[in-house]
Coordinates of C-alpha atoms in Angstrom, one line a residue:
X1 CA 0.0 0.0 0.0
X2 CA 1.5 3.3 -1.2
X3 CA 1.4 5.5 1.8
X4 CA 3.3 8.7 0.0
X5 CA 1.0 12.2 0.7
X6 CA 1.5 14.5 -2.3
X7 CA 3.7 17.6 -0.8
X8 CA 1.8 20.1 -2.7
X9 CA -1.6 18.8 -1.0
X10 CA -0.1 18.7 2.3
X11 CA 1.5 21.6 2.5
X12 CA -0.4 24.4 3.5
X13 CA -1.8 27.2 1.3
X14 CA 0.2 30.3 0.0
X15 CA -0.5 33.4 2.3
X16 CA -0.9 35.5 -0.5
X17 CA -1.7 39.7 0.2
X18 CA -5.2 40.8 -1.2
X19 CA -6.2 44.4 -2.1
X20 CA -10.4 44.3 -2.1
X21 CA -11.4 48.3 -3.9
X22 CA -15.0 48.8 -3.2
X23 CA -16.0 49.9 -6.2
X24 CA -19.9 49.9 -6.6
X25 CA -20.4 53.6 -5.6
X26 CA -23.6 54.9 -8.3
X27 CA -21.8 58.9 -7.8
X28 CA -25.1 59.9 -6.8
X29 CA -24.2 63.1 -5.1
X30 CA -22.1 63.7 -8.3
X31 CA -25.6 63.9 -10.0
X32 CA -24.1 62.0 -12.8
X33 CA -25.0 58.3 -14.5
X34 CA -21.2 57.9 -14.8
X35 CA -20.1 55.4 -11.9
X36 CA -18.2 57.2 -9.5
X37 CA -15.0 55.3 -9.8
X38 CA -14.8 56.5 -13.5
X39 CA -14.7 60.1 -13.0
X40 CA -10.9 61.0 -14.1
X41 CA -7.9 62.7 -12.3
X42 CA -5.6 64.3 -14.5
X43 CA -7.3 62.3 -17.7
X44 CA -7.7 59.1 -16.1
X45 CA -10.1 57.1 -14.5
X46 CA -9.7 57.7 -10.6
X47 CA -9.9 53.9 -10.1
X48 CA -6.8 53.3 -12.6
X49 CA -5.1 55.4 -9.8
X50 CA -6.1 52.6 -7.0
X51 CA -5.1 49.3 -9.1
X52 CA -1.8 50.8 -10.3
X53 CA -0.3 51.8 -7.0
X54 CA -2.1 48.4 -5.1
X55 CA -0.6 46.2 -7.9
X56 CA 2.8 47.1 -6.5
X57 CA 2.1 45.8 -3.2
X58 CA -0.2 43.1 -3.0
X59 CA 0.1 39.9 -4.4
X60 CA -3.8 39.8 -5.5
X61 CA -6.8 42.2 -6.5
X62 CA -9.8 42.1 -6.3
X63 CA -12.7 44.9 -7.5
X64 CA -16.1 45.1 -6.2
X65 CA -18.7 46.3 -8.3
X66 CA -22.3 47.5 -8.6
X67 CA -24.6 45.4 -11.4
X68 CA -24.3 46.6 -15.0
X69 CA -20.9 48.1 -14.3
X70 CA -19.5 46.7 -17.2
X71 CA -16.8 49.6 -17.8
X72 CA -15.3 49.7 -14.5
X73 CA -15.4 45.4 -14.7
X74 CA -13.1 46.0 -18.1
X75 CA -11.5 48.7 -16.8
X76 CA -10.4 46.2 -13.7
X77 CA -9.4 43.5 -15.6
X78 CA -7.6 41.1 -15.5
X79 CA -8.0 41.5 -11.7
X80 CA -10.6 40.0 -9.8
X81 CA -14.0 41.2 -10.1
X82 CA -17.2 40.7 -7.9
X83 CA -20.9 42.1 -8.1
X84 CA -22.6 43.6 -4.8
X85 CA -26.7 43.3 -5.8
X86 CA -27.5 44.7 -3.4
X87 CA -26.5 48.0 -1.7
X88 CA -26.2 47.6 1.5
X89 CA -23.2 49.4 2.8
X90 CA -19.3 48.9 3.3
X91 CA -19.4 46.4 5.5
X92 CA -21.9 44.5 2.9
X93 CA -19.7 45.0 -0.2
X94 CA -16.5 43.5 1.7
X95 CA -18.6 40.7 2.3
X96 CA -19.1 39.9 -1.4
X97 CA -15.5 39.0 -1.6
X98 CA -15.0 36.9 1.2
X99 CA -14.9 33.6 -0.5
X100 CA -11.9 35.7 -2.3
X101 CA -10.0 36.5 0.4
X102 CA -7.7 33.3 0.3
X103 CA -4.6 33.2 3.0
X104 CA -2.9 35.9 4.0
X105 CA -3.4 40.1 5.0
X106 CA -6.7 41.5 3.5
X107 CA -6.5 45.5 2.9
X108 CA -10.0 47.1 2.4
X109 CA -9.7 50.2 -0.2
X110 CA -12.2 52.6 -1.5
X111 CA -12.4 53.3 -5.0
X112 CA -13.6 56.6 -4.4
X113 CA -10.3 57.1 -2.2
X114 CA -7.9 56.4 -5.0
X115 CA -5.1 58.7 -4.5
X116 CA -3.2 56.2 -1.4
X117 CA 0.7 56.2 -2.5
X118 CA 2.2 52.5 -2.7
X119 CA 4.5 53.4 0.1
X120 CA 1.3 54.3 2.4
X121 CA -0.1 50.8 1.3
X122 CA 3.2 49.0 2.2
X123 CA 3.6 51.1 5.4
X124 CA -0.3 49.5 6.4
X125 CA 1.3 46.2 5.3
X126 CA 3.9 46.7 7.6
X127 CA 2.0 47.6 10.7
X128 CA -0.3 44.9 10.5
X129 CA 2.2 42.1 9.9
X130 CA 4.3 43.3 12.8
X131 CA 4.0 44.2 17.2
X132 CA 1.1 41.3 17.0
X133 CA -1.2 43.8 15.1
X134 CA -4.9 41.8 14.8
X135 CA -6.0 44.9 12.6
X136 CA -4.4 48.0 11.3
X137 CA -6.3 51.2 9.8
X138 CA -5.4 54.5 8.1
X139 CA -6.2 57.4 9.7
X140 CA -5.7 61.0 9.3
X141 CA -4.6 64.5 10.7
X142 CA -6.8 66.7 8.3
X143 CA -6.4 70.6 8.9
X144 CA -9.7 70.9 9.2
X145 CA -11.6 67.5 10.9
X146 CA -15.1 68.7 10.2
X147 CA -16.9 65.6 10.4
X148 CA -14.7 63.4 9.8
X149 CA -15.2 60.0 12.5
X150 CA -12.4 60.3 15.2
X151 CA -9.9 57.4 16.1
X152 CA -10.3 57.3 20.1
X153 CA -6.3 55.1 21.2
X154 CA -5.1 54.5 24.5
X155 CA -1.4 53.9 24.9
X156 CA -0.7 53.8 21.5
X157 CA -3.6 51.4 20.6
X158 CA -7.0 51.8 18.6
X159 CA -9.6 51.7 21.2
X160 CA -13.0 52.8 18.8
X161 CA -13.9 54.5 16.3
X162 CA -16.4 57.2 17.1
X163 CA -18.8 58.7 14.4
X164 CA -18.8 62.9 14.7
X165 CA -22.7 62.4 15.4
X166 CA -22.3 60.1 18.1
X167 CA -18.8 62.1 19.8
X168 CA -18.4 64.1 22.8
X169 CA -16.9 67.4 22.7
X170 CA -13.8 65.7 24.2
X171 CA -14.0 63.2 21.1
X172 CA -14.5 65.9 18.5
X173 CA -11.4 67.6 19.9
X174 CA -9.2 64.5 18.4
X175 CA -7.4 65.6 15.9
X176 CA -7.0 62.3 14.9
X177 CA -9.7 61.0 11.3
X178 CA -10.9 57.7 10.5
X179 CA -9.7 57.1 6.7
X180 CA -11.9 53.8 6.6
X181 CA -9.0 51.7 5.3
X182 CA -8.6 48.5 7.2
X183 CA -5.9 45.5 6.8
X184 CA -6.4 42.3 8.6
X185 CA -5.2 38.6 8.3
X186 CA -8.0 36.8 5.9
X187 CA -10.0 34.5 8.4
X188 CA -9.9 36.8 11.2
X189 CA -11.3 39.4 8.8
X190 CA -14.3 37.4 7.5
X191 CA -15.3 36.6 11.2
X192 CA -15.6 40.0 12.1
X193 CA -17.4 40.9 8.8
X194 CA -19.7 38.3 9.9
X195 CA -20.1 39.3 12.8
X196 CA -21.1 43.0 12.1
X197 CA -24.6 44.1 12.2
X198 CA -27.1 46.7 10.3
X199 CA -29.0 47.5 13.4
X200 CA -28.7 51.5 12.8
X201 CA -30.7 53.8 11.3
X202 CA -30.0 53.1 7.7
X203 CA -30.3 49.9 8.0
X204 CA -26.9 49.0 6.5
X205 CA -23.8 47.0 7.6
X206 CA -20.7 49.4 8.0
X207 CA -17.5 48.3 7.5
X208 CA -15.6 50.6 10.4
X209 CA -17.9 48.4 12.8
X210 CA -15.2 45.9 12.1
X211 CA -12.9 47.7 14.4
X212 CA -15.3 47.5 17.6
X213 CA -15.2 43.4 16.6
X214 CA -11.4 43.4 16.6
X215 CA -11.2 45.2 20.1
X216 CA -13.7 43.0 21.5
X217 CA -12.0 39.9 20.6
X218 CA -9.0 41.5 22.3
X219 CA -7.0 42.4 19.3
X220 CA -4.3 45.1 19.1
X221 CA -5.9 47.7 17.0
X222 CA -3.0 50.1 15.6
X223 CA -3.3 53.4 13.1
X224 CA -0.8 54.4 10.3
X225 CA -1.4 58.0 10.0
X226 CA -0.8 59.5 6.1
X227 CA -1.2 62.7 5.0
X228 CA -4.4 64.0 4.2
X229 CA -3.9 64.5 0.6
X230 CA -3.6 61.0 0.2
X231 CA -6.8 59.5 2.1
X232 CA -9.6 62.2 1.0
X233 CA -12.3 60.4 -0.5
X234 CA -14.3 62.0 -3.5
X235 CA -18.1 62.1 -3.3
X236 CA -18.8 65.3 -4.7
X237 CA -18.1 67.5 -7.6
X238 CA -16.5 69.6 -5.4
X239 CA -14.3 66.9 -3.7
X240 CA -13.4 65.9 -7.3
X241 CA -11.5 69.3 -7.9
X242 CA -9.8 69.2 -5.0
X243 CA -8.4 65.8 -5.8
X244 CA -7.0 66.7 -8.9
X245 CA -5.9 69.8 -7.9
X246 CA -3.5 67.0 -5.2
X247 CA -2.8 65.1 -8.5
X248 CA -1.3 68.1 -10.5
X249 CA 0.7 69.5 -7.7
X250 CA 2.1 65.6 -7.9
X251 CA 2.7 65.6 -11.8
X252 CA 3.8 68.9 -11.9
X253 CA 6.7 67.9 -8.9
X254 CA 7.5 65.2 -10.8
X255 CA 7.9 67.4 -14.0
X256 CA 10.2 69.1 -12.4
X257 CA 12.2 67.1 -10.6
X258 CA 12.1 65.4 -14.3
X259 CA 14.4 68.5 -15.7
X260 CA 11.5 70.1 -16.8
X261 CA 11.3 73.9 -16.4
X262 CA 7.5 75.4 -15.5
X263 CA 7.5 78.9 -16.0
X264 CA 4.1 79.3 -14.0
X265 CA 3.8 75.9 -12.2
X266 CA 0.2 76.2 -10.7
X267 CA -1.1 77.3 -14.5
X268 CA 0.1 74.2 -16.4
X269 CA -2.4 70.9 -16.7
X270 CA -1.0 67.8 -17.3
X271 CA -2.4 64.5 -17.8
X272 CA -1.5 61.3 -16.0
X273 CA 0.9 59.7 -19.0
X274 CA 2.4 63.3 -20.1
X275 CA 6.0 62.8 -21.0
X276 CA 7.9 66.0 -20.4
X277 CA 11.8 65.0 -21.5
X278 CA 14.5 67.2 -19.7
X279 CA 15.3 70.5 -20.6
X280 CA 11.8 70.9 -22.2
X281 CA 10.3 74.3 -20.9
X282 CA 6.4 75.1 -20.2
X283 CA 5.0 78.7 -20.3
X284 CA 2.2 79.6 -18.5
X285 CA -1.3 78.7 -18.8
X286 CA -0.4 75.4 -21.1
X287 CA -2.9 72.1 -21.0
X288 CA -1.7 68.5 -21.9
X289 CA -4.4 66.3 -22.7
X290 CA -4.0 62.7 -22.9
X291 CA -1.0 60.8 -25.2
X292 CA 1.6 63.3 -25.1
X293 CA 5.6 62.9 -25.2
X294 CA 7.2 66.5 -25.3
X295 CA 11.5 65.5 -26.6
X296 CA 14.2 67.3 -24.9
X297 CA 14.6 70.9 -25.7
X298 CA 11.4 71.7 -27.2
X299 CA 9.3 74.8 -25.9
X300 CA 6.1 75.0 -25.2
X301 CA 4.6 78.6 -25.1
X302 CA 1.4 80.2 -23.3
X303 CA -2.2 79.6 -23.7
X304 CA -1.1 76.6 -25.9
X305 CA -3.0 72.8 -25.8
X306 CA -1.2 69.9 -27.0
X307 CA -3.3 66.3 -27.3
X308 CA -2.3 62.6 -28.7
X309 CA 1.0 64.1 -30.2
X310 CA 4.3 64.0 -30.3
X311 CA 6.4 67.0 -29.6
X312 CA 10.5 67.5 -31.0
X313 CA 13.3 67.7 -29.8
X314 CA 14.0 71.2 -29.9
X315 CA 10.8 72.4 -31.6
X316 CA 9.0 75.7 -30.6
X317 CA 5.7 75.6 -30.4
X318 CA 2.8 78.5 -29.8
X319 CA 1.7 80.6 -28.3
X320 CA -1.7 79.9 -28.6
X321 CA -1.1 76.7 -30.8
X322 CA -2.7 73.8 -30.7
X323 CA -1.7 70.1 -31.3
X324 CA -4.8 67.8 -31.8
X325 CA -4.2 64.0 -31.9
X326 CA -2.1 62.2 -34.6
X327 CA 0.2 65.0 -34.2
X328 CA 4.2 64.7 -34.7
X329 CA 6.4 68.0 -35.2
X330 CA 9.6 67.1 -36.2
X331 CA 13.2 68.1 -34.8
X332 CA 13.1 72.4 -34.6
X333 CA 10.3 72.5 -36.1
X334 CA 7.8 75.6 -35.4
X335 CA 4.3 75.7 -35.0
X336 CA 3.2 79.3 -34.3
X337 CA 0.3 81.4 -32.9
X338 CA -3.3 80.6 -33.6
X339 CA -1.7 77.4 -35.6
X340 CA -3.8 74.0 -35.6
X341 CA -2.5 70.5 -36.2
X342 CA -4.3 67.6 -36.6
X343 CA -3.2 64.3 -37.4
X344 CA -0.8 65.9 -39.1
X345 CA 3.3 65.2 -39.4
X346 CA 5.8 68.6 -39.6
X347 CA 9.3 67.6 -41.0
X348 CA 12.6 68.3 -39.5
X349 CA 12.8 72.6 -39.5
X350 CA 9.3 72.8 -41.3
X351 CA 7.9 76.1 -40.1
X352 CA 3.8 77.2 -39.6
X353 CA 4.4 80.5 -37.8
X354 CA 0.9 81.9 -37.8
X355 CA -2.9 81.3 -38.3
X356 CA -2.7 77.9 -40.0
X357 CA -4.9 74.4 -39.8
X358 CA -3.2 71.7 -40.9
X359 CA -5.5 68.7 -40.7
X360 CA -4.3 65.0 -42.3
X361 CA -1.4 66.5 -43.8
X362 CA 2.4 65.4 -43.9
X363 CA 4.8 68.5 -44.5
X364 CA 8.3 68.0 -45.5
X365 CA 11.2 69.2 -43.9
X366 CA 12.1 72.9 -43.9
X367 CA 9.1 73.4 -45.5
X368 CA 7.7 76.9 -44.9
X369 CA 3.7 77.5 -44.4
X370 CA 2.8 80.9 -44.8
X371 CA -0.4 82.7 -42.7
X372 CA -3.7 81.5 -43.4
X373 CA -3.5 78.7 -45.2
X374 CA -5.8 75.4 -44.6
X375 CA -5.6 72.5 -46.1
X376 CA -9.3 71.6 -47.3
X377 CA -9.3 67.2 -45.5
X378 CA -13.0 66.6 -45.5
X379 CA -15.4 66.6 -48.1
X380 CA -18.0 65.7 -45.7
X381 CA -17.9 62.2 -45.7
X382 CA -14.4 61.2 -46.0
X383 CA -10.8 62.3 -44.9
X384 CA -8.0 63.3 -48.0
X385 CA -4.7 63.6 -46.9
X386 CA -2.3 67.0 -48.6
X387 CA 1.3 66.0 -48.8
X388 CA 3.7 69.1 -49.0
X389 CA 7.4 68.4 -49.9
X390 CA 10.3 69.4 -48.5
X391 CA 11.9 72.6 -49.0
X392 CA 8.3 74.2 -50.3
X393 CA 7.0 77.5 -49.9
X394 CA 2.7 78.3 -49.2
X395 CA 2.4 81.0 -49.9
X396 CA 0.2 82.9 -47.3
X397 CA -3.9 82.5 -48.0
X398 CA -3.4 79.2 -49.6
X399 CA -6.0 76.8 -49.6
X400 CA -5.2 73.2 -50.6
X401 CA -7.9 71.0 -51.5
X402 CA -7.2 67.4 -50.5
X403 CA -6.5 65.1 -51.6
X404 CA -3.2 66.6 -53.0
X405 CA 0.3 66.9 -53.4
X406 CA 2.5 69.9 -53.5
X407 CA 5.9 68.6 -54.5
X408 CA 9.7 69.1 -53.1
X409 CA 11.0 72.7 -53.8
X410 CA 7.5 74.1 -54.8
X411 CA 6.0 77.0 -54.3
X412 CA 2.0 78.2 -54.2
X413 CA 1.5 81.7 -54.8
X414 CA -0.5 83.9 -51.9
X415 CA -4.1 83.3 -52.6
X416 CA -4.2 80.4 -54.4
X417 CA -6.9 77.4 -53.9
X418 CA -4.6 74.6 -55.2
X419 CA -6.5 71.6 -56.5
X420 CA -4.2 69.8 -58.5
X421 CA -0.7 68.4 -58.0
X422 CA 2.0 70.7 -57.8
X423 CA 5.4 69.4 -59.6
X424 CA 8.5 69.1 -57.6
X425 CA 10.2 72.9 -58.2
X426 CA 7.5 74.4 -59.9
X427 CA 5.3 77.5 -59.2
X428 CA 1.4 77.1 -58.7
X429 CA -1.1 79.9 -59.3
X430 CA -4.7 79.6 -58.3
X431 CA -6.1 83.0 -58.1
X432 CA -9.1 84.6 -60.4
X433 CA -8.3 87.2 -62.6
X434 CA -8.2 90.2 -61.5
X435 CA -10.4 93.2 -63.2
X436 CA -9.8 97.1 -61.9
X437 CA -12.8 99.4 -63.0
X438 CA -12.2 102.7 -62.8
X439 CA -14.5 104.8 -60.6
X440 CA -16.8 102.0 -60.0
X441 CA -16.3 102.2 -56.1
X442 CA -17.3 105.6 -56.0
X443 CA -20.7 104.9 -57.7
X444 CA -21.2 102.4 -55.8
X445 CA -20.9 103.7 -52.7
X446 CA -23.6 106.4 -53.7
X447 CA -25.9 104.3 -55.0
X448 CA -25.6 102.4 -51.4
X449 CA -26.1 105.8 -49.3
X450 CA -29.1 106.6 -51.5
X451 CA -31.1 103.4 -50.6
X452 CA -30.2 103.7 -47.2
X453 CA -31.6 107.1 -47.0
X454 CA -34.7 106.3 -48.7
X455 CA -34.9 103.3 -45.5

């Protein structure tokens, strides 16, 4: 008889570290039909915030969501994701993952609370794994508490959690905020989860009631205090703008510390995936949307907005320019005041100084654009692209119909409306004729004044 046990069943399971968002949050006081989570920061969905910095600390994810939230469930994948049905509270939602938690620490996160730094995650991690911690908790020292629930400790320890409603004056003197972000070991979590109640008057089961469960059962209960730009939650409009106001003082410091020079830091927007390279400068009052990489050395002058392109090295662009997706200015190129670009390429020294639109064009290098011109892309249905060679001159007033080619070394005259090709080296002229009749203004300019005085 073959008496041999299988070391894989008998050894016991992986303690594997969990990070469980609650995610189901309808943004009702945000009086939108967008889920809350989705709302961006600085161009991005604020959950993305929450699963990029978690997936660098805990070993698992999982996402709890509302039913028919199918974009935040793709938007989580490939992590984890379970429905709540039913709305029932914190304490509710962290229930629907229980049979998820597997072996190991369980942190409880809040979607809605997405701008917690790894190292504040890792520093909850910390406390709870170590001094025989039974549960640890984020908290807060917010300048102003408001209503914030207080953390009541004694000696170091977590003794309740207090709601403002239900505090004393005493209480409500604690400077000390309940962030509602909890980290226990699995099994020991799901017992007190179990164990909580909905005997209030909202009939719903709260997820800080897991503390008063942890003390009871004669736990140490320990805080990690963070600062408070990190744990403010976002349930308003209001709240929303204040967290990414938090988010671009953070991409702006990181610009900077990048090798980045902003002129007027607290004026330029930036989006989450901007790519500033060093010794790139920003003037004031310049937006990034999303999909931009600014190369080393370009500049970036006021009241311009870049989006989806691809800036240099060493260009100068604006001010008052603006760069629309599908966007790629060569090497010292220069892209001027009131100057739009839209999925459009600008060779190596190419130059639109002034009161352009380039739209699904490609522009040779050192190619010169003159003011006004447009390049005529959509005929209402489809998009034509305009090719301009290198070493051309538009003249100013141009208009190109697409689709077209204006070849290497060419030049349009000012006022043209080019519709054919343009031969490498030649010289295009589109204009009507012009006709000067003698005294004709003057005639009719009276004939004008005579009908308006007879009304």
């Amino acid at each position: 008889m073959n008496t041999k046990t299988d070391p894989a069943l008998s050894s016991p399971p992986a303690r594997l570290s969990t990070a469980v968002i609650l995610a189901a949050g309808r943004g009702t006081r945000m009086k939108s039909e967008r889920p809350k989570v989705m709302h961006p920061l600085a161009g991005r969905p604020m959950l993305r915030y929450l699963l990029d910095n978690a997936a660098q600390v805990f070993d698992r994810i999982v996402v709890v969501i509302g039913p028919g939230m199918d974009d935040v469930a793709a938007l989580a994948a490939p992590h984890a994701v379970v429905v709540q049905h039913d709305r029932l509270g914190t304490g509710h939602a962290a229930r629907q993952a229980e049979s998820v938690f597997g072996y190991g620490d369980v942190a409880v996160l809040y979607g809605d609370n997405p701008l917690i730094t790894p190292g504040t995650m890792r520093a909850l991690l910390a406390q709870r794994r170590c001094d025989d911690t039974g549960l640890a908790l984020l908290a807060m020292e917010p300048a102003d508490p408001a209503k914030y629930g207080r953390v009541v400790t004694h000696d170091g320890q977590v003794v309740r959690i207090v709601e403002w409603a239900d505090a004393t004056p005493a209480e409500r003197a604690i400077g000390l905020c309940n962030a509602g972000v909890l980290c226990a070991d699995a099994a020991d979590f799901r017992r007190w989860l179990d164990g909580i109640s909905n005997d209030n008057a909202q009939g719903e089961y709260y997820l800080g009631d897991v503390v008063a469960r942890a003390v009871a059962d004669g736990r140490h209960v320990r805080a990690v205090v963070a600062p408070e730009d990190e744990l403010r939650g976002i349930n308003s409009r209001a709240e929303l703008a204040q967290a990414e106001a938090c988010v671009q003082a953070r991409l702006r410091q990181a610009a900077m510390a990048g090798g980045t020079t902003l002129v007027a830091p607290d004026t330029v927007f930036l989006c989450a995936d901007t790519v500033l390279e060093p010794d790139t400068v920003v003037h004031p009052h310049v937006v990034f949307g999303p999909g931009v990489h600014v190369r080393r050395g370009t500049e970036i002058h006021a009241f311009s907005h870049v989006e989806g392109a691809v800036v240099g090295p060493d260009a100068q662009i604006g001010p008052y320019a603006r760069l629309r997706p599908g966007t790629d200015v060569g090497a010292q190129a220069r892209v001027g005041n009131f100057v739009e670009l839209k999925a459009t390429t600008l060779g190596a020294g190419a130059k639109a100084s002034h009161l352009t639109y380039l739209g699904n064009a490609t522009v040779g290098a050192r190619a010169n654009i003159g003011a006004g011109t447009i390049t005529c892309n959509y005929d209402g249905v489809f998009k034509h692209a305009t090719e301009i060679g290198a070493d051309s001159f538009i003249g100013s007033d141009s208009v190109l119909v697409a689709p077209v080619r204006v070849g290497a070394r060419a030049l349009t005259a000012a006022g043209s409306v080019i519709t054919h090709d343009v031969p490498d080296g030649a010289m295009a002229l589109g204009r009507a004729r012009q006709a000067n009749r003698a005294g004709h203004a003057d005639t009719f300019r009276d004939r004008l004044k005579k009908k308006k005085e007879q009304g």
